[in-house]
C-alpha cells in the first residue's frame, strides 16, 4: 500500500529519521510509538504530504485515500455540523449538483428528443451510482457516527463555529470515519474524548476493515485497536510484532540480550587489548598482534538502546487534614438557564482517591473547579475541613501559568524558600536542564507546560490534589512515573480523566456525573464498569417480569459474577500479602535465632563475633519493620476493596 525507501528528514538541524525503509500493508492496525519530540507527528505529516523528506521516497498505491486527524486544533466555520461532515463523503456533493443540473436541463422547453433521451440515460446512471454508494442512508450514517462521538441530534443543525476546539476535532474525526478512507492517521485522537465516547471509538475501530496508524499515549486505547507496533528510536523506524503490550515485552527481552552481548563483547575487547599491549614489541608475536588489531578495527560494536531520560516525581508527605477535608451541601451550578447539576451532597474522606467520570459537558471540570475554589456554585455550601490544603492541576495548563515568566520564576512564586540551585535541581528532574530553565512559559510545548505544572504541584505540599486530565500531553513513560507517584501519594486526590489504564490502579472510588446528578460507586474503575453493565442489562428487562421469574439460580449467577469481579480486583493484593507474610515469618525465625545466639556466652564474650551478630540482628529488625509496614499498607488497600463490595 505504501513503500518507504531511504527516508531521511531533519528538524532544527537534527536528523529525525535516517535511511528508513519500511512497507505499510493494507489492513495493518499500527501503533506508532516513541518519546515526545522523536518525530511521530512528523512521520504522519510525511504520509499526507504536509512535510517533505530531505531524501528518499514515499511511494503510495494509486488512488489511495488517506484520512488524517492532526493533533493541532481545527477550526471549521460557515456550515452546519451536518453539512461539514457530509462534505467528506465521496461524491455526495458532486452527485447532488449533477442531478440538479440534469433536472434543470430536462425542464427546458427548447430541449429536443435526442438530447432528452441522452439526459434521461445520464440521470439513470447517476441514480444507479447513488444506489451503489448507499446515498439515501448518508444522513442516517452521519447521525449514527456523530451520536457515537457525543453530538446530540439538535447539534447537527448548529453552525460549526459555535463549538469549542475539542468538539471541532470530533467533527474532523467524524469526517474521516465516514469518508471511506483506505488509511486512517490518528494523532492523539483521545485527548478530547470522554470515557463513553472513547469506548464507542474503540468498538468502531475494532470493526474497521481498512488500515490505521495511531499515535496515542492512552495505553488502553492503543492495545484495543492495534495489532502491530512501529517504534521510532535512534533516528530509525522499526516494526515489532503484536500490540503495544507485546512490544514492551519484546523490547525488554531484546534489551536484556543486547546487554549480555555487549558485556561479552567488552570482555573480548579487553582480553584482545591486553594481548596487544603485552606483545606489541615482541617480534615473535608481531603477526598475532597485527591480526588482533585488524580484528578490533572490523568488530561491529553492539549498540544498546540508550536509556531515555525520564521525569522523576515523588510527592512529599503532606500535613494531615481533617477526617473530612471536603463536604458539599446541596450544591447546584447553573450557566444562565442551563443546569449543570443540582442538589449535590458529598463527603470526601481523608486519603480517598476518587475518579470523576461522565460524558463531555456533564460538569466534571465544573465540579472539580468548585471543590478547588476556582469557581463558586450557584447555590449550596462547600465546607473545608481542618488544615485542608488544595492544589489544582488544570486541563488547560496555559491558563494557569504566567506566559511571561521563565521556568525558575514559575517555581519560585510557589515556594520562595527554595534556592536557585534547588529549583534547578527540581526542574532537572522534569527534564529541564541548562539554558532551558530561562525559557519563557509562552514558548513551551504542551508537554513541557504539563511537566512544569507538575513540578509546581510538588512544591505546594498539599494534602488535597485535584487533577483535571493530567495525562493529555505526557508520553507513556512519563505517565507511568506520574501514575506511580500518585499511587504512593498519602493525601486525598480527585482525578478527572478518560485514560482508563492510568486511573485504574489509582482510584478506589468513582463519581459519575450524569443527568444533573452524581452517582457514587464504592470501588475502582473495574467495579464501575461492572456495575454499569449490570444497570444497562436491567434497562432492557421488564422489571416486573424479571422479579416474577427471579430464581435461586439467578441469585447464584449474580453472586458468582460479583465474586469473580472481587477476585480479579484482589488477586494481586492477596498474592503480595501472602509473600509479605512469608517474609515476616522467615524474618521472625531469624530474629529469634539471633537473640538466642547473642545470649550465648561464647558469642557475646567474642567482640568480633558479637559485633557481627549485632549488625545482623539490627538489620533483621529493620527489614522486619519494613515488612510489617508493607503488610499494613496492602491490608488497608485490600480492606478498602472488600468494603466497596459490601456496600458500606
Coordinates of C-alpha atoms in Angstrom, one line a residue:
X1 CA 0.0 0.0 0.0
X2 CA 2.8 2.4 0.9
X3 CA 6.5 1.7 0.3
X4 CA 9.0 3.9 2.1
X5 CA 12.5 3.9 0.8
X6 CA 15.7 5.5 2.3
X7 CA 13.6 8.2 4.0
X8 CA 15.5 11.0 5.8
X9 CA 14.3 14.2 7.3
X10 CA 15.8 16.9 9.6
X11 CA 14.2 19.2 12.1
X12 CA 16.0 22.2 13.6
X13 CA 19.3 20.9 12.2
X14 CA 19.0 17.5 13.8
X15 CA 18.1 14.2 12.0
X16 CA 14.7 12.8 13.0
X17 CA 15.0 9.8 10.6
X18 CA 17.9 8.4 8.5
X19 CA 17.6 5.9 5.7
X20 CA 14.3 4.5 6.9
X21 CA 13.0 1.5 4.8
X22 CA 9.5 0.1 5.7
X23 CA 6.4 -1.1 3.9
X24 CA 2.8 -0.4 5.2
X25 CA 0.3 -3.0 4.1
X26 CA -3.5 -3.0 3.6
X27 CA -5.4 -3.8 6.8
X28 CA -2.4 -3.0 9.1
X29 CA -3.5 -1.7 12.5
X30 CA -0.4 0.1 13.8
X31 CA 0.6 1.9 17.0
X32 CA 3.3 4.5 16.3
X33 CA 5.4 4.9 19.5
X34 CA 8.4 6.9 20.6
X35 CA 9.2 9.6 23.1
X36 CA 7.9 13.2 22.7
X37 CA 9.9 15.0 20.1
X38 CA 11.1 11.9 18.3
X39 CA 9.1 12.6 15.1
X40 CA 5.7 10.7 15.4
X41 CA 3.6 13.6 14.2
X42 CA 6.2 14.5 11.5
X43 CA 6.0 10.9 10.2
X44 CA 2.2 11.2 9.8
X45 CA 2.6 14.5 8.1
X46 CA 5.1 13.0 5.6
X47 CA 2.5 10.4 4.7
X48 CA -0.1 13.0 3.8
X49 CA 2.4 15.3 2.1
X50 CA 2.2 18.1 4.7
X51 CA 6.0 17.6 5.2
X52 CA 8.6 16.8 2.6
X53 CA 11.6 14.5 3.2
X54 CA 15.2 15.6 2.8
X55 CA 15.9 12.4 0.9
X56 CA 14.2 9.2 -0.1
X57 CA 10.8 8.3 -1.4
X58 CA 7.3 7.6 -0.1
X59 CA 5.6 5.5 -2.9
X60 CA 1.8 5.2 -2.5
X61 CA -0.7 2.9 -4.2
X62 CA -2.6 4.8 -6.9
X63 CA -5.9 6.3 -5.7
X64 CA -5.1 5.7 -2.0
X65 CA -7.5 7.6 0.2
X66 CA -6.0 8.8 3.5
X67 CA -7.9 10.4 6.4
X68 CA -5.8 12.5 8.8
X69 CA -6.6 13.7 12.3
X70 CA -4.0 16.2 13.4
X71 CA -3.1 16.9 17.0
X72 CA -3.5 20.7 16.4
X73 CA -6.9 22.3 16.9
X74 CA -9.0 22.5 13.7
X75 CA -11.4 25.5 13.1
X76 CA -14.4 24.9 10.8
X77 CA -16.9 27.7 10.0
X78 CA -19.6 28.7 7.6
X79 CA -21.6 25.4 7.6
X80 CA -23.8 23.4 9.9
X81 CA -22.2 20.3 11.5
X82 CA -24.3 18.1 9.2
X83 CA -23.1 19.9 6.1
X84 CA -19.5 19.9 7.2
X85 CA -19.4 16.2 7.9
X86 CA -21.4 15.3 4.8
X87 CA -18.9 17.2 2.6
X88 CA -16.3 14.5 3.4
X89 CA -18.3 11.6 2.0
X90 CA -17.1 10.8 -1.6
X91 CA -19.2 12.1 -4.5
X92 CA -22.2 13.2 -2.3
X93 CA -22.0 16.9 -3.2
X94 CA -21.0 16.3 -6.8
X95 CA -23.8 13.8 -7.4
X96 CA -26.4 16.2 -6.0
X97 CA -25.0 19.1 -8.1
X98 CA -25.0 17.0 -11.2
X99 CA -28.6 15.7 -10.5
X100 CA -29.9 19.3 -10.1
X101 CA -28.1 20.3 -13.3
X102 CA -29.7 17.4 -15.3
X103 CA -33.2 18.1 -13.9
X104 CA -32.9 21.8 -14.8
X105 CA -31.9 20.9 -18.3
X106 CA -34.8 18.4 -18.6
X107 CA -37.2 21.2 -17.7
X108 CA -36.0 23.4 -20.6
X109 CA -38.9 23.8 -23.2
X110 CA -36.4 24.0 -26.1
X111 CA -35.0 20.5 -25.4
X112 CA -35.2 18.2 -28.4
X113 CA -36.0 14.5 -28.2
X114 CA -32.4 13.2 -28.8
X115 CA -31.0 15.5 -26.0
X116 CA -33.8 14.5 -23.7
X117 CA -33.0 10.8 -24.2
X118 CA -29.3 11.4 -23.5
X119 CA -30.1 13.3 -20.3
X120 CA -32.5 10.6 -19.1
X121 CA -29.8 8.0 -19.6
X122 CA -27.3 10.2 -17.6
X123 CA -29.9 10.6 -14.9
X124 CA -30.4 6.8 -14.8
X125 CA -26.7 6.2 -14.5
X126 CA -26.5 8.8 -11.7
X127 CA -29.3 7.2 -9.7
X128 CA -27.6 3.8 -10.2
X129 CA -24.4 5.3 -8.8
X130 CA -26.3 6.8 -5.8
X131 CA -27.6 3.3 -5.0
X132 CA -24.1 1.9 -5.2
X133 CA -22.9 4.5 -2.7
X134 CA -25.9 3.9 -0.4
X135 CA -26.6 7.5 -1.0
X136 CA -30.0 7.6 0.7
X137 CA -28.7 6.4 4.0
X138 CA -25.9 9.1 4.2
X139 CA -27.7 11.2 6.8
X140 CA -28.6 8.2 8.8
X141 CA -24.9 7.1 8.9
X142 CA -23.8 10.7 9.8
X143 CA -26.2 10.8 12.7
X144 CA -25.0 7.4 13.9
X145 CA -21.3 8.4 13.9
X146 CA -21.9 11.9 15.3
X147 CA -24.1 10.4 18.1
X148 CA -21.3 8.0 18.9
X149 CA -18.9 10.9 19.1
X150 CA -21.2 12.7 21.6
X151 CA -23.2 15.1 19.4
X152 CA -26.9 15.5 20.1
X153 CA -29.4 15.4 17.2
X154 CA -30.0 19.1 17.6
X155 CA -26.3 19.8 17.3
X156 CA -26.2 18.7 13.7
X157 CA -28.1 21.8 12.6
X158 CA -25.9 24.2 14.6
X159 CA -23.1 26.2 12.9
X160 CA -19.6 24.6 13.3
X161 CA -18.1 27.8 14.7
X162 CA -20.4 27.6 17.8
X163 CA -18.4 24.6 19.0
X164 CA -15.1 24.6 21.0
X165 CA -11.8 23.2 19.7
X166 CA -12.4 19.8 21.2
X167 CA -15.7 19.4 19.5
X168 CA -14.3 20.6 16.2
X169 CA -11.7 17.8 16.5
X170 CA -14.7 15.4 16.8
X171 CA -16.2 16.8 13.6
X172 CA -12.9 16.1 11.8
X173 CA -12.9 12.6 13.3
X174 CA -16.5 12.0 12.1
X175 CA -15.5 13.2 8.6
X176 CA -12.6 10.8 8.2
X177 CA -14.5 7.9 9.7
X178 CA -17.3 8.4 7.1
X179 CA -15.1 9.2 4.1
X180 CA -14.4 5.6 3.0
X181 CA -10.6 6.1 3.5
X182 CA -8.1 3.3 2.9
X183 CA -5.8 4.5 5.7
X184 CA -6.6 6.5 8.9
X185 CA -3.8 8.5 10.5
X186 CA -4.9 9.5 14.0
X187 CA -2.6 11.8 16.0
X188 CA -3.7 11.8 19.7
X189 CA -7.4 11.1 18.9
X190 CA -8.4 10.5 22.6
X191 CA -7.3 13.9 24.0
X192 CA -10.8 15.4 23.7
X193 CA -12.9 12.3 24.3
X194 CA -14.7 11.2 27.5
X195 CA -14.8 7.6 28.6
X196 CA -18.2 6.7 26.9
X197 CA -17.1 8.3 23.6
X198 CA -13.7 6.6 23.8
X199 CA -15.4 3.2 24.3
X200 CA -17.6 3.9 21.2
X201 CA -14.5 4.8 19.1
X202 CA -12.6 1.7 20.2
X203 CA -15.6 -0.5 19.1
X204 CA -15.9 1.4 15.8
X205 CA -12.1 1.0 15.0
X206 CA -12.1 -2.7 16.0
X207 CA -14.6 -3.3 13.2
X208 CA -12.7 -1.0 10.8
X209 CA -11.7 -3.1 7.7
X210 CA -9.0 -0.7 6.4
X211 CA -5.6 0.4 7.8
X212 CA -4.9 2.5 10.8
X213 CA -1.9 4.2 12.2
X214 CA -2.4 5.6 15.7
X215 CA -0.3 8.0 17.8
X216 CA -1.7 7.9 21.3
X217 CA -0.5 7.9 24.9
X218 CA -3.7 6.1 26.0
X219 CA -2.5 2.5 26.6
X220 CA -6.0 1.0 26.9
X221 CA -7.0 2.6 23.5
X222 CA -3.8 1.6 21.7
X223 CA -3.9 -2.0 22.9
X224 CA -7.6 -2.3 22.0
X225 CA -7.3 -1.1 18.4
X226 CA -3.8 -2.1 17.1
X227 CA -2.0 -5.3 16.4
X228 CA 1.4 -4.1 15.2
X229 CA 3.8 -1.5 16.6
X230 CA 6.2 0.9 14.9
X231 CA 8.9 2.2 17.1
X232 CA 10.8 5.5 16.4
X233 CA 14.2 5.4 18.2
X234 CA 17.7 6.5 17.4
X235 CA 16.7 8.0 14.0
X236 CA 15.1 4.7 12.8
X237 CA 11.6 3.3 12.5
X238 CA 11.2 -0.4 13.1
X239 CA 8.3 -2.8 13.1
X240 CA 7.6 -5.1 16.1
X241 CA 5.0 -7.9 16.2
X242 CA 2.0 -7.5 18.4
X243 CA 0.3 -4.6 20.1
X244 CA 1.9 -2.1 22.5
X245 CA 1.8 -4.5 25.4
X246 CA 3.6 -7.2 23.4
X247 CA 6.1 -4.7 22.1
X248 CA 7.0 -3.7 25.6
X249 CA 7.7 -7.4 26.5
X250 CA 9.7 -7.9 23.3
X251 CA 11.7 -4.7 23.9
X252 CA 12.5 -5.8 27.5
X253 CA 13.8 -9.2 26.2
X254 CA 15.7 -7.6 23.4
X255 CA 17.4 -5.1 25.7
X256 CA 18.5 -8.0 28.1
X257 CA 20.0 -9.9 25.1
X258 CA 21.8 -6.7 23.9
X259 CA 23.2 -6.1 27.3
X260 CA 24.5 -9.6 27.5
X261 CA 26.1 -9.4 24.0
X262 CA 27.7 -6.0 24.9
X263 CA 29.1 -7.5 28.2
X264 CA 30.6 -10.4 26.3
X265 CA 32.0 -8.1 23.6
X266 CA 33.6 -5.8 26.1
X267 CA 35.2 -8.8 27.8
X268 CA 36.6 -9.9 24.5
X269 CA 37.9 -6.4 23.6
X270 CA 39.7 -6.1 26.9
X271 CA 41.3 -9.5 26.5
X272 CA 42.4 -8.6 23.0
X273 CA 43.8 -5.2 24.0
X274 CA 45.6 -6.8 26.9
X275 CA 47.3 -9.3 24.4
X276 CA 48.2 -6.4 22.0
X277 CA 49.7 -4.3 24.9
X278 CA 51.6 -7.3 26.2
X279 CA 53.2 -8.5 23.0
X280 CA 53.3 -5.3 20.9
X281 CA 57.1 -5.0 20.9
X282 CA 57.9 -8.7 20.6
X283 CA 59.0 -9.7 17.1
X284 CA 57.9 -13.3 17.6
X285 CA 54.3 -12.2 18.2
X286 CA 54.1 -9.4 15.6
X287 CA 51.9 -11.3 13.3
X288 CA 49.4 -12.3 16.0
X289 CA 49.3 -8.7 17.3
X290 CA 48.6 -7.3 13.8
X291 CA 45.9 -9.9 13.3
X292 CA 44.1 -8.8 16.6
X293 CA 44.4 -5.1 15.8
X294 CA 42.6 -5.8 12.5
X295 CA 40.0 -7.9 14.3
X296 CA 39.3 -4.9 16.6
X297 CA 39.0 -2.5 13.8
X298 CA 36.5 -4.7 12.0
X299 CA 34.4 -5.6 15.0
X300 CA 30.9 -4.2 14.9
X301 CA 30.1 -2.6 18.3
X302 CA 26.9 -3.9 19.9
X303 CA 24.6 -0.8 20.1
X304 CA 22.5 -0.7 23.2
X305 CA 19.2 1.1 23.2
X306 CA 20.2 4.1 25.3
X307 CA 18.1 4.8 28.4
X308 CA 15.8 7.7 27.7
X309 CA 15.7 10.5 30.3
X310 CA 12.7 10.2 32.5
X311 CA 10.9 12.7 34.8
X312 CA 11.3 12.0 38.5
X313 CA 8.2 12.5 40.6
X314 CA 7.8 11.8 44.3
X315 CA 5.2 13.7 46.2
X316 CA 6.4 15.0 49.6
X317 CA 4.4 13.7 52.7
X318 CA 1.7 16.3 53.2
X319 CA 0.5 17.5 56.6
X320 CA -2.7 15.7 57.7
X321 CA -6.0 17.2 57.0
X322 CA -9.2 16.7 59.0
X323 CA -11.0 13.3 58.6
X324 CA -13.4 15.0 56.1
X325 CA -11.4 17.5 54.1
X326 CA -14.3 18.5 51.8
X327 CA -18.1 18.5 52.4
X328 CA -20.6 19.5 49.7
X329 CA -24.1 20.5 50.8
X330 CA -26.9 20.9 48.3
X331 CA -24.5 22.2 45.6
X332 CA -26.1 23.4 42.4
X333 CA -24.5 25.0 39.3
X334 CA -26.2 26.9 36.5
X335 CA -24.9 28.8 33.5
X336 CA -27.8 31.0 32.7
X337 CA -30.8 28.7 32.4
X338 CA -28.6 25.7 31.7
X339 CA -28.4 23.3 34.7
X340 CA -25.1 21.5 35.1
X341 CA -26.1 19.7 38.3
X342 CA -28.3 20.3 41.3
X343 CA -28.6 19.4 45.0
X344 CA -25.3 17.5 45.1
X345 CA -24.4 16.2 48.6
X346 CA -21.0 14.6 49.1
X347 CA -18.4 13.9 51.8
X348 CA -14.8 13.3 50.7
X349 CA -12.8 11.5 53.4
X350 CA -9.1 11.8 54.1
X351 CA -6.9 9.6 52.0
X352 CA -9.6 8.8 49.3
X353 CA -8.5 8.7 45.7
X354 CA -11.5 9.4 43.6
X355 CA -12.1 9.3 39.8
X356 CA -14.6 11.8 38.4
X357 CA -16.2 10.4 35.2
X358 CA -19.0 11.3 32.8
X359 CA -19.7 12.4 29.2
X360 CA -18.2 15.7 28.0
X361 CA -20.4 18.6 29.0
X362 CA -21.9 16.9 32.1
X363 CA -19.8 19.0 34.5
X364 CA -16.7 17.0 35.5
X365 CA -14.4 20.0 35.3
X366 CA -17.1 22.3 36.8
X367 CA -17.3 20.1 39.9
X368 CA -13.5 19.9 40.2
X369 CA -13.3 23.7 40.0
X370 CA -15.9 24.2 42.6
X371 CA -14.1 21.8 45.0
X372 CA -10.8 23.5 44.2
X373 CA -12.3 27.0 44.8
X374 CA -11.7 28.1 41.2
X375 CA -15.4 28.9 40.7
X376 CA -18.3 29.3 43.0
X377 CA -21.5 27.2 43.0
X378 CA -24.8 28.9 42.1
X379 CA -26.2 27.7 45.4
X380 CA -25.2 25.4 48.3
X381 CA -22.2 25.2 50.6
X382 CA -18.6 23.9 50.2
X383 CA -17.1 23.2 53.7
X384 CA -13.4 22.6 54.0
X385 CA -12.2 20.5 56.9
X386 CA -9.4 21.4 59.3
X387 CA -6.0 22.0 57.7
X388 CA -7.2 21.3 54.1
X389 CA -4.5 22.5 51.6
X390 CA -5.6 22.3 48.0
X391 CA -3.6 22.1 44.7
X392 CA -5.4 22.2 41.4
X393 CA -3.9 21.0 38.1
X394 CA -5.9 22.5 35.3
X395 CA -6.8 20.8 32.0
X396 CA -5.7 23.8 30.1
X397 CA -2.2 24.3 31.5
X398 CA -1.6 27.5 29.6
X399 CA -4.4 29.2 31.6
X400 CA -2.7 28.6 34.9
X401 CA 0.9 29.7 34.0
X402 CA 2.1 33.2 33.5
X403 CA 3.4 33.2 29.9
X404 CA 6.0 35.9 30.6
X405 CA 7.7 34.1 33.5
X406 CA 10.7 31.9 32.9
X407 CA 10.8 28.4 34.5
X408 CA 12.7 29.5 37.6
X409 CA 10.2 32.3 38.3
X410 CA 7.3 29.9 37.8
X411 CA 8.5 27.7 40.6
X412 CA 9.9 30.5 42.8
X413 CA 6.4 32.1 43.1
X414 CA 5.1 28.9 44.6
X415 CA 7.9 28.3 47.1
X416 CA 10.1 31.3 47.9
X417 CA 12.2 29.3 50.5
X418 CA 13.9 27.3 47.7
X419 CA 17.3 28.5 46.5
X420 CA 18.0 28.8 42.7
X421 CA 20.1 25.7 42.9
X422 CA 17.3 23.7 44.5
X423 CA 14.8 24.9 41.9
X424 CA 17.2 24.0 39.1
X425 CA 17.6 20.5 40.6
X426 CA 13.8 20.1 40.6
X427 CA 13.5 21.4 37.0
X428 CA 16.2 19.0 36.0
X429 CA 14.2 16.0 37.4
X430 CA 11.4 17.2 35.0
X431 CA 13.9 17.2 32.0
X432 CA 14.6 21.0 32.0
X433 CA 18.3 21.5 32.1
X434 CA 21.0 24.0 31.1
X435 CA 19.6 27.2 29.5
X436 CA 16.1 25.6 29.3
X437 CA 15.4 27.0 32.7
X438 CA 15.5 30.5 31.3
X439 CA 12.9 29.9 28.6
X440 CA 9.6 31.8 28.8
X441 CA 6.5 29.8 29.5
X442 CA 4.9 31.1 26.3
X443 CA 7.5 29.2 24.1
X444 CA 7.0 25.8 25.8
X445 CA 5.2 22.9 24.1
X446 CA 2.1 21.4 25.5
X447 CA 4.1 18.5 27.0
X448 CA 6.7 20.9 28.5
X449 CA 3.9 23.0 30.1
X450 CA 2.4 19.8 31.6
X451 CA 5.8 18.9 33.2
X452 CA 6.3 22.4 34.5
X453 CA 2.8 22.4 36.1
X454 CA 3.5 19.0 37.7
X455 CA 6.8 20.4 39.2
X456 CA 4.7 23.3 40.7
X457 CA 2.3 20.8 42.2
X458 CA 5.1 19.0 44.0
X459 CA 6.2 22.2 45.8
X460 CA 2.8 23.0 47.3
X461 CA 2.8 20.2 49.9
X462 CA -0.9 20.0 49.5
X463 CA -3.0 17.3 51.2
X464 CA -5.8 17.5 48.6
X465 CA -4.8 17.3 45.0
X466 CA -7.2 17.9 42.1
X467 CA -6.0 16.7 38.7
X468 CA -8.0 17.6 35.5
X469 CA -6.9 15.5 32.6
X470 CA -3.2 15.3 33.8
X471 CA -2.0 12.9 31.1
X472 CA -3.1 14.7 27.9
X473 CA 0.4 15.8 26.9
X474 CA 2.5 13.1 28.6
X475 CA 4.2 10.2 26.9
X476 CA 3.9 6.6 28.1
X477 CA 7.0 6.6 30.3
X478 CA 6.1 10.0 31.9
X479 CA 2.5 8.8 32.5
X480 CA 3.8 5.6 34.2
X481 CA 6.1 7.7 36.5
X482 CA 3.2 10.1 37.4
X483 CA 0.9 7.1 38.0
X484 CA 3.4 5.5 40.5
X485 CA 3.8 8.8 42.3
X486 CA 0.0 9.3 42.6
X487 CA -0.4 5.7 43.9
X488 CA 2.2 6.5 46.6
X489 CA 0.6 9.9 47.5
X490 CA -0.6 9.7 51.1
X491 CA -3.1 12.6 50.8
X492 CA -6.6 12.9 49.3
X493 CA -7.0 13.0 45.5
X494 CA -9.6 13.7 42.8
X495 CA -8.8 12.9 39.2
X496 CA -10.8 13.9 36.1
X497 CA -9.5 11.6 33.3
X498 CA -10.7 9.5 30.4
X499 CA -7.5 7.4 30.5
X500 CA -8.7 4.1 31.9
X501 CA -5.4 2.4 32.3
X502 CA -3.9 5.4 34.0
X503 CA -6.6 5.8 36.7
X504 CA -7.3 2.1 37.2
X505 CA -4.6 1.4 39.8
X506 CA -5.0 4.8 41.5
X507 CA -8.8 5.4 42.1
X508 CA -10.6 3.4 44.8
X509 CA -13.9 5.3 44.3
X510 CA -15.8 6.7 41.3
X511 CA -18.1 9.7 41.0
X512 CA -20.2 9.6 37.8
X513 CA -21.9 12.9 36.8
X514 CA -25.0 12.2 34.6
X515 CA -28.3 14.0 34.0
X516 CA -27.6 16.7 36.5
X517 CA -26.8 14.4 39.4
X518 CA -23.9 12.4 40.9
X519 CA -23.8 8.6 41.5
X520 CA -21.1 7.3 43.8
X521 CA -19.5 3.8 43.1
X522 CA -17.7 2.5 46.1
X523 CA -15.0 0.7 44.1
X524 CA -12.4 1.3 41.4
X525 CA -12.9 1.7 37.6
X526 CA -13.3 -2.1 37.0
X527 CA -16.1 -2.1 39.6
X528 CA -17.7 1.0 38.0
X529 CA -17.8 -0.7 34.6
X530 CA -19.1 -3.9 36.1
X531 CA -22.0 -2.0 37.8
X532 CA -22.7 0.0 34.6
X533 CA -23.0 -3.2 32.6
X534 CA -25.5 -4.6 35.2
X535 CA -27.5 -1.4 35.0
X536 CA -27.5 -1.4 31.2
X537 CA -28.8 -5.0 31.2
X538 CA -31.6 -4.2 33.6
X539 CA -32.8 -1.3 31.3
X540 CA -33.7 -3.9 28.7
X541 CA -35.5 -6.2 31.1
X542 CA -39.1 -5.7 32.2
X543 CA -38.7 -5.3 36.0
X544 CA -42.0 -6.9 36.9
X545 CA -41.3 -9.9 34.6
X546 CA -37.7 -10.1 35.9
X547 CA -38.9 -10.0 39.6
X548 CA -41.6 -12.7 38.9
X549 CA -39.1 -15.0 37.3
X550 CA -36.1 -14.3 39.5
X551 CA -34.9 -17.7 40.9
X552 CA -32.2 -19.0 43.2
X553 CA -30.2 -19.9 40.0
X554 CA -30.2 -16.2 39.0
X555 CA -29.1 -15.2 42.5
X556 CA -26.2 -17.7 42.4
X557 CA -25.2 -16.3 39.0
X558 CA -25.1 -12.7 40.2
X559 CA -23.2 -13.7 43.3
X560 CA -20.7 -15.7 41.2
X561 CA -20.2 -12.6 38.9
X562 CA -19.5 -10.4 42.0
X563 CA -17.1 -13.0 43.4
X564 CA -15.2 -13.1 40.1
X565 CA -15.1 -9.3 40.0
X566 CA -13.9 -9.2 43.6
X567 CA -11.3 -11.9 42.9
X568 CA -9.9 -10.0 39.9
X569 CA -9.5 -6.8 41.9
X570 CA -7.9 -8.5 44.9
X571 CA -5.9 -11.3 43.3
X572 CA -2.6 -9.4 43.0
X573 CA -3.0 -7.8 46.5
X574 CA -3.6 -11.2 48.1
X575 CA -0.5 -12.7 46.4
X576 CA 1.6 -9.8 47.6
X577 CA 0.1 -10.1 51.1
X578 CA 1.0 -13.9 51.2
X579 CA 4.5 -13.1 50.0
X580 CA 4.8 -10.4 52.7
X581 CA 3.6 -12.8 55.4
X582 CA 6.1 -15.5 54.4
X583 CA 8.9 -12.9 54.6
X584 CA 7.7 -11.8 58.1
X585 CA 7.6 -15.5 59.2
X586 CA 11.2 -16.1 57.9
X587 CA 12.5 -12.9 59.5
X588 CA 10.8 -13.6 62.8
X589 CA 12.6 -17.0 62.9
X590 CA 15.9 -15.4 62.1
X591 CA 15.4 -12.7 64.8
X592 CA 14.6 -15.4 67.4
X593 CA 17.7 -17.4 66.4
X594 CA 19.9 -14.3 66.6
X595 CA 18.6 -13.4 70.0
X596 CA 19.5 -16.9 71.2
X597 CA 23.0 -16.6 69.7
X598 CA 23.5 -13.1 71.3
X599 CA 22.7 -14.5 74.7
X600 CA 25.3 -17.3 74.3
X601 CA 28.4 -16.5 76.4
X602 CA 30.7 -17.9 73.7
X603 CA 29.4 -15.3 71.3
X604 CA 28.9 -12.2 73.5
X605 CA 32.4 -12.7 75.0
X606 CA 33.9 -12.6 71.5
X607 CA 34.0 -8.9 70.5
X608 CA 34.4 -9.5 66.7
X609 CA 31.7 -12.2 66.5
X610 CA 29.4 -10.3 68.8
X611 CA 29.6 -7.2 66.7
X612 CA 28.9 -9.2 63.5
X613 CA 25.8 -10.8 65.2
X614 CA 24.6 -7.4 66.4
X615 CA 24.8 -6.0 62.9
X616 CA 22.8 -8.9 61.6
X617 CA 20.3 -8.5 64.4
X618 CA 19.8 -4.8 63.7
X619 CA 19.4 -5.4 60.0
X620 CA 16.9 -8.1 60.6
X621 CA 14.8 -5.9 62.9
X622 CA 14.9 -3.1 60.3
X623 CA 13.8 -5.5 57.5
X624 CA 11.0 -6.9 59.8
X625 CA 9.7 -3.4 60.4
X626 CA 9.7 -2.6 56.7
X627 CA 7.7 -5.8 56.0
X628 CA 5.2 -5.0 58.8
X629 CA 4.7 -1.6 57.2
X630 CA 4.2 -3.1 53.8
X631 CA 1.8 -5.7 55.2
X632 CA -0.2 -2.8 56.8
X633 CA -0.4 -0.9 53.5
X634 CA -1.5 -3.9 51.5
X635 CA -4.1 -4.9 54.1
X636 CA -5.6 -1.4 54.2
X637 CA -5.9 -1.4 50.4
X638 CA -7.5 -4.9 50.5
X639 CA -9.9 -3.8 53.2
X640 CA -11.0 -0.8 51.1
X641 CA -11.9 -3.0 48.2
X642 CA -13.7 -5.5 50.5
X643 CA -15.7 -2.6 51.9
X644 CA -16.6 -1.4 48.4
X645 CA -18.3 -4.7 47.7
X646 CA -20.1 -4.9 51.0
X647 CA -21.7 -1.5 50.1
X648 CA -20.6 0.2 53.3

